CSV table of C-alpha atoms in Angstrom, one decimal:
chain,number,residue,atom,x,y,z
A,36,MET,CA,119.1,79.4,183.5
A,37,SER,CA,117.9,76.0,184.8
A,38,GLY,CA,121.4,75.1,185.9
A,39,ASP,CA,122.0,78.5,187.6
A,40,MET,CA,119.0,77.8,189.8
A,41,GLU,CA,120.1,74.5,191.1
A,42,SER,CA,122.5,76.0,193.6
A,43,HIS,CA,119.9,78.0,195.5
A,44,ALA,CA,116.1,78.2,196.1
A,45,PRO,CA,115.0,80.1,193.0
A,46,ARG,CA,112.5,82.9,193.0
A,47,PHE,CA,109.8,82.8,190.3
A,48,LEU,CA,107.1,85.4,189.4
A,49,LEU,CA,104.0,84.5,187.5
A,50,LEU,CA,101.9,87.2,185.9
A,51,ARG,CA,98.3,86.0,185.3
A,52,GLY,CA,95.1,87.9,184.9
A,53,GLY,CA,91.8,86.5,183.6
A,54,ALA,CA,88.9,84.8,185.3
A,55,ILE,CA,88.8,81.8,187.6
A,56,GLY,CA,88.9,79.1,184.8
A,57,ASP,CA,91.8,80.9,183.2
A,58,PHE,CA,93.8,80.8,186.4
A,59,ILE,CA,93.0,77.2,187.2
A,60,ALA,CA,94.1,76.1,183.6
A,61,THR,CA,97.5,77.7,184.5
A,62,LEU,CA,97.9,75.7,187.7
A,63,PRO,CA,99.9,73.0,186.0
A,64,VAL,CA,102.6,75.6,185.3
A,65,LEU,CA,102.9,76.2,189.0
A,66,GLN,CA,102.7,72.4,189.7
A,67,ALA,CA,105.6,71.8,187.3
A,68,LEU,CA,107.7,74.5,188.8
A,69,ARG,CA,107.0,73.2,192.3
A,70,SER,CA,107.9,69.7,191.2
A,71,GLN,CA,111.2,70.7,189.6
A,72,TRP,CA,112.2,73.2,192.3
A,73,PRO,CA,110.5,72.2,195.6
A,74,LEU,CA,112.2,74.9,197.6
A,75,ALA,CA,111.4,77.7,195.1
A,76,ARG,CA,109.6,80.8,196.2
A,77,ILE,CA,106.8,81.7,193.8
A,78,GLU,CA,105.0,85.0,193.7
A,79,ILE,CA,101.9,85.7,191.6
A,80,TRP,CA,100.9,89.1,190.3
A,81,GLY,CA,97.2,88.7,189.6
A,82,TYR,CA,93.8,89.0,191.2
A,83,PRO,CA,94.1,88.0,194.9
A,84,HIS,CA,90.6,86.6,195.3
A,85,ILE,CA,91.5,84.0,192.6
A,86,ALA,CA,95.3,83.6,193.0
A,87,GLN,CA,95.1,82.9,196.7
A,88,LEU,CA,93.9,79.5,195.7
A,89,ALA,CA,97.5,78.7,194.7
A,90,VAL,CA,98.8,80.0,198.0
A,91,ALA,CA,96.3,77.9,200.0
A,92,GLY,CA,97.2,74.9,197.8
A,93,GLY,CA,101.0,75.3,198.5
A,94,LEU,CA,101.8,76.3,194.9
A,95,ALA,CA,102.8,79.8,195.6
A,96,GLU,CA,104.0,81.9,198.6
A,97,SER,CA,102.4,85.3,197.9
A,98,VAL,CA,100.1,87.3,195.7
A,99,VAL,CA,100.4,91.0,194.6
A,100,SER,CA,97.3,92.6,193.1
A,101,LEU,CA,97.5,93.7,189.4
A,102,ASP,CA,94.8,96.3,190.3
A,103,ARG,CA,97.3,98.4,192.4
A,104,ALA,CA,97.8,101.8,190.8
A,105,GLU,CA,101.5,101.4,190.5
A,106,MET,CA,101.1,98.3,188.4
A,107,ALA,CA,100.0,100.6,185.5
A,108,ARG,CA,103.7,101.4,184.9
A,109,PHE,CA,104.3,98.0,183.4
A,110,PHE,CA,101.7,98.5,180.7
A,111,VAL,CA,102.8,101.9,179.3
A,112,PRO,CA,105.8,103.1,177.1
A,113,LEU,CA,108.7,104.7,178.9
A,114,PRO,CA,107.7,103.9,182.4
A,115,GLN,CA,109.2,105.6,185.5
A,116,PHE,CA,109.7,102.7,187.9
A,117,THR,CA,110.1,103.2,191.6
A,118,ASP,CA,113.2,101.8,193.3
A,119,ALA,CA,111.0,99.3,195.0
A,120,GLN,CA,109.6,98.1,191.7
A,121,VAL,CA,113.0,97.7,190.2
A,122,ALA,CA,114.2,95.8,193.3
A,123,ALA,CA,111.2,93.5,193.2
A,124,VAL,CA,111.6,92.7,189.5
A,125,ARG,CA,115.3,92.1,189.9
A,126,SER,CA,114.8,89.7,192.8
A,127,PHE,CA,113.3,87.0,190.6
A,128,ASP,CA,115.3,84.5,188.8
A,129,LEU,CA,112.6,84.0,186.2
A,130,ILE,CA,109.4,85.7,185.3
A,131,PHE,CA,106.5,84.1,183.5
A,132,ASN,CA,104.3,86.6,181.7
A,133,TYR,CA,100.8,85.3,180.9
A,134,LEU,CA,99.2,88.7,180.6
A,135,HIS,CA,97.6,89.9,177.4
A,136,ASP,CA,100.7,91.5,175.8
A,137,PRO,CA,100.1,91.7,172.0
A,138,VAL,CA,103.0,94.1,171.3
A,139,GLY,CA,105.3,92.9,174.0
A,140,GLN,CA,105.0,96.1,176.1
A,141,VAL,CA,104.9,94.3,179.5
A,142,ARG,CA,107.8,92.0,178.6
A,143,SER,CA,109.9,95.0,177.4
A,144,ASN,CA,109.1,96.9,180.6
A,145,LEU,CA,110.0,93.9,182.8
A,146,LEU,CA,113.4,93.7,181.0
A,147,LEU,CA,113.8,97.5,181.3
A,148,ALA,CA,113.3,97.1,185.1
A,149,GLY,CA,116.1,94.6,185.2
A,150,ALA,CA,114.4,91.2,184.8
A,151,LYS,CA,116.9,88.4,184.4
A,152,GLN,CA,114.7,86.4,182.1
A,153,VAL,CA,111.1,86.6,180.9
A,154,LEU,CA,109.2,83.7,179.4
A,155,SER,CA,105.9,84.8,177.8
A,156,GLY,CA,102.8,82.7,177.2
A,157,SER,CA,99.8,83.9,175.4
A,158,PRO,CA,96.5,83.9,177.4
A,159,ILE,CA,94.7,83.5,174.1
A,160,ILE,CA,94.5,79.8,173.5
A,161,LYS,CA,95.5,79.3,169.8
A,162,ARG,CA,95.5,75.5,169.5
A,163,GLY,CA,94.4,72.4,171.5
A,164,HIS,CA,93.3,72.4,175.1
A,165,ALA,CA,94.2,75.4,177.3
A,166,VAL,CA,96.4,73.4,179.8
A,167,PRO,CA,99.1,72.0,177.4
A,168,PHE,CA,99.1,75.3,175.5
A,169,LEU,CA,99.8,77.3,178.7
A,170,LEU,CA,102.6,74.8,179.6
A,171,GLU,CA,104.5,75.4,176.3
A,172,PRO,CA,106.8,78.2,177.7
A,173,LEU,CA,108.3,75.6,180.1
A,174,GLN,CA,109.9,73.9,177.2
A,175,ALA,CA,112.5,76.7,177.2
A,176,LEU,CA,113.5,75.2,180.6
A,177,ALA,CA,113.6,71.7,179.1
A,178,ILE,CA,110.5,70.7,181.1
A,179,TYR,CA,108.4,68.5,178.8
A,180,GLU,CA,107.0,65.9,181.1
A,181,THR,CA,104.3,67.7,183.0
A,182,ASP,CA,101.1,67.0,184.8
A,183,LEU,CA,98.2,68.0,182.5
A,184,VAL,CA,95.6,68.0,185.2
A,185,PRO,CA,95.1,71.1,187.3
A,186,SER,CA,95.1,70.0,191.0
A,187,LEU,CA,94.6,71.9,194.2
A,188,ASP,CA,95.4,70.4,197.6
A,189,VAL,CA,93.2,71.5,200.5
A,190,SER,CA,94.6,71.4,204.1
A,191,GLY,CA,93.1,69.1,206.7
A,192,GLU,CA,92.3,72.2,208.8
A,193,ALA,CA,90.4,73.8,205.9
A,194,ARG,CA,88.5,70.6,205.3
A,195,ALA,CA,87.5,70.3,209.0
A,196,GLU,CA,86.2,73.9,208.9
A,197,ALA,CA,84.3,73.1,205.7
A,198,ARG,CA,82.6,70.1,207.5
A,199,ARG,CA,81.6,72.4,210.3
A,200,ARG,CA,80.2,74.9,207.9
A,201,LEU,CA,78.1,72.2,206.1
A,202,HIS,CA,77.0,70.7,209.5
A,203,ALA,CA,75.8,74.2,210.6
A,204,MET,CA,73.7,74.3,207.4
A,205,GLY,CA,72.0,71.1,208.3
A,206,VAL,CA,74.0,68.9,205.9
A,207,LYS,CA,75.1,65.7,207.7
A,208,GLY,CA,76.6,63.7,204.8
A,209,ARG,CA,78.4,64.5,201.6
A,210,PRO,CA,76.1,66.6,199.4
A,211,VAL,CA,75.9,67.0,195.7
A,212,ALA,CA,77.1,70.6,194.8
A,213,VAL,CA,75.0,72.3,192.1
A,214,HIS,CA,76.1,75.6,190.6
A,215,PRO,CA,73.4,76.9,188.2
A,216,GLY,CA,75.3,80.1,187.1
A,217,SER,CA,78.4,81.1,185.1
A,218,GLY,CA,80.0,84.3,183.8
A,219,SER,CA,77.5,84.6,180.9
A,220,PRO,CA,73.8,83.9,180.5
A,221,SER,CA,74.5,82.2,177.2
A,222,LYS,CA,76.5,79.5,179.1
A,223,ASN,CA,73.6,78.8,181.6
A,224,TRP,CA,71.4,75.7,181.3
A,225,PRO,CA,67.8,76.9,181.9
A,226,ALA,CA,67.2,77.4,185.6
A,227,GLY,CA,64.0,75.3,185.6
A,228,ARG,CA,66.0,72.3,184.6
A,229,PHE,CA,68.4,72.7,187.4
A,230,VAL,CA,65.4,72.9,189.7
A,231,GLU,CA,64.1,69.5,188.3
A,232,VAL,CA,67.5,67.8,188.8
A,233,ILE,CA,67.7,69.1,192.4
A,234,ARG,CA,64.2,67.8,193.0
A,235,ARG,CA,65.2,64.4,191.7
A,236,LEU,CA,68.3,64.3,193.8
A,237,ARG,CA,66.4,65.2,197.0
A,238,GLN,CA,63.7,62.7,196.2
A,239,SER,CA,66.3,60.0,195.9
A,240,GLY,CA,67.5,60.9,199.4
A,241,ARG,CA,70.6,62.8,198.6
A,242,ASP,CA,71.6,66.1,200.1
A,243,VAL,CA,72.1,69.1,197.8
A,244,VAL,CA,74.0,72.3,198.4
A,245,ALA,CA,73.6,75.2,195.9
A,246,VAL,CA,76.7,77.2,194.9
A,247,LEU,CA,75.8,80.8,194.1
A,248,GLY,CA,77.6,84.0,193.2
A,249,GLU,CA,77.0,87.7,192.6
A,250,ALA,CA,75.5,87.0,189.1
A,251,ASP,CA,73.1,84.4,190.3
A,252,ARG,CA,70.5,86.5,192.1
A,253,ASP,CA,67.6,85.5,189.9
A,254,VAL,CA,68.2,81.7,190.1
A,255,ALA,CA,69.0,82.0,193.8
A,256,ALA,CA,65.5,83.6,194.3
A,257,ARG,CA,63.9,80.8,192.4
A,258,LEU,CA,65.7,78.1,194.3
A,259,ALA,CA,64.6,79.7,197.6
A,260,ARG,CA,61.0,79.6,196.4
A,261,GLU,CA,61.2,76.0,195.1
A,262,PHE,CA,63.2,74.6,198.0
A,263,PRO,CA,62.8,76.7,201.2
A,264,GLY,CA,65.8,76.1,203.4
A,265,LEU,CA,67.9,74.6,200.7
A,266,PRO,CA,71.6,74.9,201.9
A,267,ALA,CA,73.4,77.4,199.8
A,268,LEU,CA,77.0,78.6,199.6
A,269,ASP,CA,76.5,82.2,198.6
A,270,ASN,CA,79.5,84.2,197.3
A,271,LEU,CA,82.0,82.4,199.5
A,272,PRO,CA,85.7,83.3,199.1
A,273,LEU,CA,87.2,80.8,196.6
A,274,THR,CA,89.6,79.3,199.1
A,275,ASP,CA,86.6,78.5,201.4
A,276,LEU,CA,84.5,77.2,198.5
A,277,ALA,CA,87.4,74.9,197.4
A,278,ALA,CA,87.4,73.4,200.9
A,279,VAL,CA,83.7,72.9,201.0
A,280,LEU,CA,83.7,71.3,197.6
A,281,THR,CA,86.2,68.7,198.8
A,282,GLU,CA,83.6,67.6,201.3
A,283,CYS,CA,81.0,67.1,198.6
A,284,GLU,CA,80.0,63.9,196.8
A,285,SER,CA,79.9,65.2,193.3
A,286,TYR,CA,79.2,68.4,191.3
A,287,LEU,CA,76.9,69.7,188.5
A,288,GLY,CA,77.4,73.0,186.8
A,289,ASN,CA,77.7,75.0,183.6
A,290,ASP,CA,80.8,76.0,181.8
A,291,SER,CA,82.2,78.2,184.6
A,292,GLY,CA,85.2,78.8,186.7
A,293,ILE,CA,83.6,77.1,189.7
A,294,THR,CA,83.2,74.0,187.5
A,295,HIS,CA,87.0,74.1,186.9
A,296,LEU,CA,87.5,74.5,190.6
A,297,ALA,CA,85.4,71.5,191.5
A,298,ALA,CA,87.4,69.4,189.1
A,299,ALA,CA,90.7,70.7,190.4
A,300,VAL,CA,89.9,69.7,194.0
A,301,GLY,CA,89.0,66.1,192.8
A,302,LEU,CA,85.2,66.0,192.6
A,303,PRO,CA,83.4,63.9,190.0
A,304,VAL,CA,82.0,66.6,187.7
A,305,VAL,CA,79.1,66.9,185.2
A,306,ALA,CA,79.8,70.0,183.1
A,307,LEU,CA,77.2,71.4,180.7
A,308,PHE,CA,78.7,73.2,177.7
A,309,GLY,CA,76.8,75.3,175.2
A,310,PRO,CA,78.6,77.9,173.0
A,311,SER,CA,82.1,77.3,174.3
A,312,ASP,CA,84.4,74.5,173.0
A,313,PRO,CA,85.2,71.9,175.7
A,314,ASP,CA,88.1,70.7,173.5
A,315,THR,CA,89.7,73.9,174.6
A,316,TRP,CA,88.1,74.8,177.9
A,317,GLY,CA,86.7,71.5,179.2
A,318,PRO,CA,87.5,71.0,182.9
A,319,ARG,CA,90.2,68.4,183.9
A,320,GLY,CA,90.4,66.6,187.2
A,321,ARG,CA,91.5,63.5,189.0
A,322,SER,CA,88.0,62.1,189.2
A,323,ASP,CA,85.5,61.3,186.5
A,324,ILE,CA,84.7,64.4,184.4
A,325,CYS,CA,81.5,64.1,182.2
A,326,ILE,CA,81.2,66.9,179.7
A,327,LEU,CA,77.8,67.2,178.0
A,328,ARG,CA,77.8,69.2,174.8
A,329,ALA,CA,74.5,70.9,174.0
A,330,PRO,CA,73.3,70.2,170.4
A,331,ASP,CA,74.4,73.1,168.2
A,332,GLY,CA,75.7,74.8,171.2
A,333,GLN,CA,72.2,75.6,172.4
A,334,LEU,CA,71.8,74.7,176.1
A,335,GLU,CA,68.0,74.9,175.7
A,336,ALA,CA,68.3,71.7,173.6
A,337,LEU,CA,70.0,69.8,176.4
A,338,ASP,CA,67.2,67.8,178.1
A,339,ILE,CA,66.8,67.0,181.7
A,340,ASP,CA,66.9,63.2,181.3
A,341,THR,CA,70.3,63.4,179.6
A,342,VAL,CA,71.8,65.4,182.4
A,343,TRP,CA,70.1,63.2,185.1
A,344,SER,CA,71.5,60.0,183.5
A,345,ALA,CA,75.0,61.5,183.6
A,346,MET,CA,74.9,62.3,187.3
A,347,PRO,CA,77.3,60.1,189.3
A,348,ARG,CA,75.5,57.6,191.5
A,349,GLU,CA,75.8,58.0,195.2
A,350,ARG,CA,79.2,57.0,196.6
């Protein structure tokens, strides 16, 4: 198949669900395809609010939502595909399936619809770190030398808009980004300790911007009480957040997708891990990544001074 694709600009499809961190761990697959076939057209079937990161970063051309009703046909036995679905599947030279597909139903349906070739990779990480594990399907294309660091480029225009956003919030320099939330309360360092680190940062003369999401209402309210007027990025689209993060000095956060995003855009990162295994899910990036593992996986046992000592000094 690799040889067949040298004579034209190939079309690739990548199917990827999961959360933000899952998607970012899959970026090196897109990076490898873009490196091997710079003119390839890459489409992603996934969750647009996440997968648009790849489009903005030049790693894909388009995204189709897995939540569309007609996508259900790919998950059931004996599907009745529309002509448009058949045409879409057949238009790709190669399809990468990273959906949870324990009995191979999705793969079988893609082939039934006329897929030329389907390479499947399990989204369940079975050994080692997620990034090299997710790259394993590329070995079928004789692609072995790959970049093991997820990386997202942000355009100059997007960075300029991010600087304007920060300036409008009263931030004149490069702030420290602090994200006190995650997808699970068990992954969150106690909010009061984030408050203390933010207090120390501000007392040392450094600007701080809080990164907040839908699940962070309680900690957002506490930060507003403790630091009236603290600049906050509240539930920004991920593409906009990625741009703002590139204009930050460094980042502190829990084991979360936003922590992976900060690492992918090149920030020095301090990541706080509790019950999850950083040997599998630790963020990777081009700058310094400091992963602090809580004793016995209990984030309550991770003290403030340890985290403060790990914070990058002002650049």
